[in-house]
PDB file of C-alpha atoms in Angstrom:
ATOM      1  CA  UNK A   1      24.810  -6.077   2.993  1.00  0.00           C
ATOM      2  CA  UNK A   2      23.546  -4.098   0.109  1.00  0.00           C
ATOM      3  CA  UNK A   3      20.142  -3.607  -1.127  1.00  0.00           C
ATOM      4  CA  UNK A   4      20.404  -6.701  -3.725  1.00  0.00           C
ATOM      5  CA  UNK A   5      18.668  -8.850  -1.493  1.00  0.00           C
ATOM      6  CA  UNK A   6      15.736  -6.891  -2.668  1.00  0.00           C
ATOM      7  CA  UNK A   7      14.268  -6.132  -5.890  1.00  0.00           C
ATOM      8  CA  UNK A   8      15.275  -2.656  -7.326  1.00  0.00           C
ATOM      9  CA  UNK A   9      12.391  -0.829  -6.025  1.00  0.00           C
ATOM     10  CA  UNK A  10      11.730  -2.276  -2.524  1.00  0.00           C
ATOM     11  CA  UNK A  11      13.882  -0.214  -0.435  1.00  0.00           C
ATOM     12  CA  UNK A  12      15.297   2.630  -2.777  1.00  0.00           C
ATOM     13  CA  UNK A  13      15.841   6.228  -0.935  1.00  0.00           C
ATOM     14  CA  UNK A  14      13.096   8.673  -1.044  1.00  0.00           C
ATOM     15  CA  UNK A  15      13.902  11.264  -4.190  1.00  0.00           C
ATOM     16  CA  UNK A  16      16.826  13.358  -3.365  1.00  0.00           C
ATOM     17  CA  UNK A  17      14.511  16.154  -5.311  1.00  0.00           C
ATOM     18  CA  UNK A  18      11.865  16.283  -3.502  1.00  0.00           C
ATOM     19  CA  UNK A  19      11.406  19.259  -1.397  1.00  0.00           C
ATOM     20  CA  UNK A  20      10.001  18.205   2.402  1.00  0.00           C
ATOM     21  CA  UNK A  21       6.866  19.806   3.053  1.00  0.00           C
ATOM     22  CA  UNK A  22       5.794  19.801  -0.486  1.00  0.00           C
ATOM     23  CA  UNK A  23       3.248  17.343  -1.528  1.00  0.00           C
ATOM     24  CA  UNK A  24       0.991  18.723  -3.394  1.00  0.00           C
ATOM     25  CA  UNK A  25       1.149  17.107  -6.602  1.00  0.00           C
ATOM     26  CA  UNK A  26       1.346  13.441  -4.510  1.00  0.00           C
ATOM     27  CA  UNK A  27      -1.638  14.465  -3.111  1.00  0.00           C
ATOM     28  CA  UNK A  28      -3.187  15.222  -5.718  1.00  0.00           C
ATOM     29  CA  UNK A  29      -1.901  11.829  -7.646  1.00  0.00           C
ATOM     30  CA  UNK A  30      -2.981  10.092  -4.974  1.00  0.00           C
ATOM     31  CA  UNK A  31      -6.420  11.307  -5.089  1.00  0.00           C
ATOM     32  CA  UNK A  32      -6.860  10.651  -8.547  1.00  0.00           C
ATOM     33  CA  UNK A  33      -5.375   7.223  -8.599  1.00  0.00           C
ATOM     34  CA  UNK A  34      -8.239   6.800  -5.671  1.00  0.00           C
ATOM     35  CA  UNK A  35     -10.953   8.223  -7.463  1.00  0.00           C
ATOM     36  CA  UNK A  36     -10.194   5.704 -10.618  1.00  0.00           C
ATOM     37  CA  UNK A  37      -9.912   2.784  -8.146  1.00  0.00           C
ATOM     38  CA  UNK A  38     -13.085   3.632  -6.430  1.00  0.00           C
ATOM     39  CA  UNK A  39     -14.585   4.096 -10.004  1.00  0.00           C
ATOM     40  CA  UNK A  40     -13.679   0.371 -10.648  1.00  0.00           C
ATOM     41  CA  UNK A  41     -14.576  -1.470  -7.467  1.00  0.00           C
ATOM     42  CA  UNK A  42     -18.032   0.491  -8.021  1.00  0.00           C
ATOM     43  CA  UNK A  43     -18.639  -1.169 -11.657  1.00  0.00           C
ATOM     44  CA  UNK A  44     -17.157  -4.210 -11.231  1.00  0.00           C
ATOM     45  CA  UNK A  45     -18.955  -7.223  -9.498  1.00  0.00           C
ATOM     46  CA  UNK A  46     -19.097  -5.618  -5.805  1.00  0.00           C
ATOM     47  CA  UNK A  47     -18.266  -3.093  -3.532  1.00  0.00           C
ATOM     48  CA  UNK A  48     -16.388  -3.861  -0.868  1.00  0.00           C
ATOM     49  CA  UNK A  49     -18.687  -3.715   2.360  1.00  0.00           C
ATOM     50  CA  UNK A  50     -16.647  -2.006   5.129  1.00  0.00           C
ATOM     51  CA  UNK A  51     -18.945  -3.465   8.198  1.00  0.00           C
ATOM     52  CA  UNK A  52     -17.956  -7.238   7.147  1.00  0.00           C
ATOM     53  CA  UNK A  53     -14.842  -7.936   7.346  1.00  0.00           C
ATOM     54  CA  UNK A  54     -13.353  -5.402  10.156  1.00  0.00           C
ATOM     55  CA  UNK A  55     -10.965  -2.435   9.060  1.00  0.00           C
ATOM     56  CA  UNK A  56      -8.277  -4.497  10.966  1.00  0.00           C
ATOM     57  CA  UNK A  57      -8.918  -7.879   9.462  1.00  0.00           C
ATOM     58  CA  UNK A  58      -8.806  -6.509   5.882  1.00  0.00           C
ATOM     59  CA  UNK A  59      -5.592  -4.598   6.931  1.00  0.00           C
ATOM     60  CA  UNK A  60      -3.840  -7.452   8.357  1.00  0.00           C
ATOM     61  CA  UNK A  61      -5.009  -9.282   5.318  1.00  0.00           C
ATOM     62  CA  UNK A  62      -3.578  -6.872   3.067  1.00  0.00           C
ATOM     63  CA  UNK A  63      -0.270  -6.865   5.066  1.00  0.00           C
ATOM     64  CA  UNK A  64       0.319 -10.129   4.528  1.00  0.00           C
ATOM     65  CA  UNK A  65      -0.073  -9.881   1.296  1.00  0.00           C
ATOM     66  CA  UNK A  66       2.262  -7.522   0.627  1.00  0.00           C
ATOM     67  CA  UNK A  67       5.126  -9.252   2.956  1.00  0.00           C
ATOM     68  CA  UNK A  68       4.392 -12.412   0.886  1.00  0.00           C
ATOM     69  CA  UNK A  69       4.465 -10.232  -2.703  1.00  0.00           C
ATOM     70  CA  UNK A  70       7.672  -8.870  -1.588  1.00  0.00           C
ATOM     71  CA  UNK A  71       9.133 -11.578  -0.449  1.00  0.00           C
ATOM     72  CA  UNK A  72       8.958 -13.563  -3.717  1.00  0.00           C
ATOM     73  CA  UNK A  73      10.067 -10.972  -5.311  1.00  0.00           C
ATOM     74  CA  UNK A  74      13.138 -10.834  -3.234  1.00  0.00           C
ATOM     75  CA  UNK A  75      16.390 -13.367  -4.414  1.00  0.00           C
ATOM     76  CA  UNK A  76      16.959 -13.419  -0.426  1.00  0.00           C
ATOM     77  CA  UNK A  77      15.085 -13.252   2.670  1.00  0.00           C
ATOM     78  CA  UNK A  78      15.582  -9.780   4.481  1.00  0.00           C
ATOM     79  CA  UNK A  79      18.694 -10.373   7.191  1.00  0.00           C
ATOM     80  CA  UNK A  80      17.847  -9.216  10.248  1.00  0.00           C
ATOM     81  CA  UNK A  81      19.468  -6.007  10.229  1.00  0.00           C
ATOM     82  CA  UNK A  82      17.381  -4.900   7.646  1.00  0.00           C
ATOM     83  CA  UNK A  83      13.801  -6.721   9.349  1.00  0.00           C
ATOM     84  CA  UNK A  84      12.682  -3.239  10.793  1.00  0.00           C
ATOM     85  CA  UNK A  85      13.221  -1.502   7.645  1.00  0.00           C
ATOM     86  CA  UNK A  86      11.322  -4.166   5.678  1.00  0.00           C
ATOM     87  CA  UNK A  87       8.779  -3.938   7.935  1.00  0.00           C
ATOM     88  CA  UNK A  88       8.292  -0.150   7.964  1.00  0.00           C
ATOM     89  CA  UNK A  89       7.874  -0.976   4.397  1.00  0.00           C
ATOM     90  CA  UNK A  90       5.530  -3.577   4.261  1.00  0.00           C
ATOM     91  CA  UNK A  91       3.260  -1.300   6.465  1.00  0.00           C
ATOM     92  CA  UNK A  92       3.279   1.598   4.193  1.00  0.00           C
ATOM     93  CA  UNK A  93       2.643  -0.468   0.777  1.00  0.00           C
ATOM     94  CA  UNK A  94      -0.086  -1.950   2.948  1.00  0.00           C
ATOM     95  CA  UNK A  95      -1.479   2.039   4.282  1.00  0.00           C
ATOM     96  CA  UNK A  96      -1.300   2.729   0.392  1.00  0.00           C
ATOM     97  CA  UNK A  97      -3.170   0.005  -0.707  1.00  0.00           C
ATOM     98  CA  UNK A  98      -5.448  -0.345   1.985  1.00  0.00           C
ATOM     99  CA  UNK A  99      -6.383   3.519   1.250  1.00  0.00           C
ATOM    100  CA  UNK A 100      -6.685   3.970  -2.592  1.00  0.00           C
ATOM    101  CA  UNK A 101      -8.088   0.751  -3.425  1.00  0.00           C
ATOM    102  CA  UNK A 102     -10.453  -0.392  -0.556  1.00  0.00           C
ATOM    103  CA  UNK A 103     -10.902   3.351   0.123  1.00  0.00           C
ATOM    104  CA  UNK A 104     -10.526   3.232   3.830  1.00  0.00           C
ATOM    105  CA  UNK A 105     -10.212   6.429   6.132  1.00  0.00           C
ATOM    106  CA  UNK A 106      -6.420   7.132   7.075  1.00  0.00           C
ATOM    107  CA  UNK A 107      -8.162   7.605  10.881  1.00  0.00           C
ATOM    108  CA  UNK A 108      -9.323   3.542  10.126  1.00  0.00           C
ATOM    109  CA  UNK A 109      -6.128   2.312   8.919  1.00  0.00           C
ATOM    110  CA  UNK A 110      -4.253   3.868  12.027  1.00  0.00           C
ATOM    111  CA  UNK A 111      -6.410   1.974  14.256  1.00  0.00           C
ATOM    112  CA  UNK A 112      -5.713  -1.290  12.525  1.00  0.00           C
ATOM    113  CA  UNK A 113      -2.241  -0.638  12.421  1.00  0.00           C
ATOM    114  CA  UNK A 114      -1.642   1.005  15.589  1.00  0.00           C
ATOM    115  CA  UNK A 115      -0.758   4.004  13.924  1.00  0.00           C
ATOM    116  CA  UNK A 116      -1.778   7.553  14.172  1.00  0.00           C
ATOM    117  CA  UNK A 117      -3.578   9.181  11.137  1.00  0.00           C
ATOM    118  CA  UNK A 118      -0.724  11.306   9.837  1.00  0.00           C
ATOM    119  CA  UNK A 119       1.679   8.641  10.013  1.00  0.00           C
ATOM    120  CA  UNK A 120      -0.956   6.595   7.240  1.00  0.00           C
ATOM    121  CA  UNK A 121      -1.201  10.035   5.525  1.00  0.00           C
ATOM    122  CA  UNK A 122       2.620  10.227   5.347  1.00  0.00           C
ATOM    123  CA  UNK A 123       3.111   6.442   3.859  1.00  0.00           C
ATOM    124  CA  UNK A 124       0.620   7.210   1.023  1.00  0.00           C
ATOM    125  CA  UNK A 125       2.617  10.355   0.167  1.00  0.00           C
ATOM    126  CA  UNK A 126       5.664   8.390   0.084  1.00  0.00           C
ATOM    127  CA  UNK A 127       4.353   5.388  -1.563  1.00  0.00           C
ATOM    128  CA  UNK A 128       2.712   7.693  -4.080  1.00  0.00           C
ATOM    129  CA  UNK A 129       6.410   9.626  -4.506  1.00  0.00           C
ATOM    130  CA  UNK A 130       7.750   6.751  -5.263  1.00  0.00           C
ATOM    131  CA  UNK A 131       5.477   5.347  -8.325  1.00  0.00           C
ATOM    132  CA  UNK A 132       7.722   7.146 -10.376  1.00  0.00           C
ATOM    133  CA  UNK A 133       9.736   3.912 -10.455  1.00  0.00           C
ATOM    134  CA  UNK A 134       8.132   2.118 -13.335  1.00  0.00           C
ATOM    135  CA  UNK A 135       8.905  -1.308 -11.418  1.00  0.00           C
ATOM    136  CA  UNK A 136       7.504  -0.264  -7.934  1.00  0.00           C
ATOM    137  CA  UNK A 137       4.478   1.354  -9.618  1.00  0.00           C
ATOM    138  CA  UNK A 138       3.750  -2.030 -11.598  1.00  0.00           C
ATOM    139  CA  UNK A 139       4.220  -4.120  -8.438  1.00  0.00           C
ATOM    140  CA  UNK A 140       1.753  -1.626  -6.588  1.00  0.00           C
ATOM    141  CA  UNK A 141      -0.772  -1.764  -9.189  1.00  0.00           C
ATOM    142  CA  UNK A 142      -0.751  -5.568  -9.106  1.00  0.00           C
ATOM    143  CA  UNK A 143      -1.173  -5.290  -5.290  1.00  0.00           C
ATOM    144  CA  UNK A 144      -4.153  -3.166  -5.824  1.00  0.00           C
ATOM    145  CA  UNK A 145      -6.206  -5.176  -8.375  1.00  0.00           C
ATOM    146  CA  UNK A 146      -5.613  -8.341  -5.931  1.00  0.00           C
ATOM    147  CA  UNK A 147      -6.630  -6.411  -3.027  1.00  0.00           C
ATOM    148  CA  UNK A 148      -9.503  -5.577  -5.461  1.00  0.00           C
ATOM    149  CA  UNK A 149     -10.181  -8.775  -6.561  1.00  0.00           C
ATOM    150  CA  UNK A 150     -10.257 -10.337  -3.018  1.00  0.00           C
ATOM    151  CA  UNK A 151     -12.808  -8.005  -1.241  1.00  0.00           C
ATOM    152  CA  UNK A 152     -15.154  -6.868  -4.131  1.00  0.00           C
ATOM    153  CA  UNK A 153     -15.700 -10.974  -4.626  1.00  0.00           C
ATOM    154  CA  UNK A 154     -15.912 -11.271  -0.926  1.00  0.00           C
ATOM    155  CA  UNK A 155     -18.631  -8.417  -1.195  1.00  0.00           C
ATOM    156  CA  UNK A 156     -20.080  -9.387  -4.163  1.00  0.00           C
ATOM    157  CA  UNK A 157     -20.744 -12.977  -2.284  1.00  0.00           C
ATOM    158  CA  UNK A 158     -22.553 -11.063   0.978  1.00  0.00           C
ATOM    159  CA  UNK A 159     -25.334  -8.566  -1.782  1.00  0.00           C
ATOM    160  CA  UNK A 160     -26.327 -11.594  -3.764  1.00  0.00           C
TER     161      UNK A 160
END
């Protein structure tokens, strides 16, 4: 099967450029895509309180709503050859989001997901390398301002 049954962006290889090891300048994107995100949960109409809901609840939320995001944007469902990879993919868009726009600690996203810290770390370098696509970065973005939207109204609901 080839990677039709997916839209463009959801399972392209990692740049063929990049060097391994080197990830500065995604690190440093990554922190200042954070730092605007954080800027705009702060002003809008809540934070987002991180001792209601649980780390893992919002995680598993946000998973879900990435697999569902993905999904529709998919002409087919993922065969099951291709059900780990999806997976592995899901879990990183979640990581990402999860981490820039809720601004959850990689060492709190591995516990939700079972993970280790560096393994988060790693799928927000590689999400982040991979917002050069103008199509995955747009489909990212929209995941963030929904994640956005969900808990900073959820939040917004528990200060008033």
């Amino acid at each position: 099967m080839s990677d039709t049954a997916f839209p463009s962006f959801a399972l392209s290889a990692r740049d063929p450029g990049a060097r391994p090891g080197r990830t500065s300048r995604a690190g440093a994107r990554l922190r200042a895509r954070s730092d605007r995100l954080h800027a705009v949960a702060l002003t809008g109409p809540g934070r987002f309180h991180r001792a209601e809901p649980s780390a893992r609840s919002v995680c598993r939320t946000v998973r879900q709503l990435v697999a569902e995001l993905l999904l529709l944007a998919a002409d087919h469902p993922p065969q099951r050859r291709n059900s780990r990879r999806f997976a592995a993919h899901v879990r990183q868009i979640a990581m990402y989001v999860c981490h820039v726009a809720l601004q959850l600690s990689f060492a709190d996203i591995g516990t939700a997901f079972g993970r280790d810290r560096t393994t988060v770390s790693h799928a927000c370098n590689v999400v982040e390398d991979r917002r050069d696509d103008r199509a995955f970065d747009d489909f990212v973005a929209t995941l963030e301002r929904i994640t956005l939207t969900v808990f900073a109204v959820a939040g917004a609901a528990e200060h008033e």
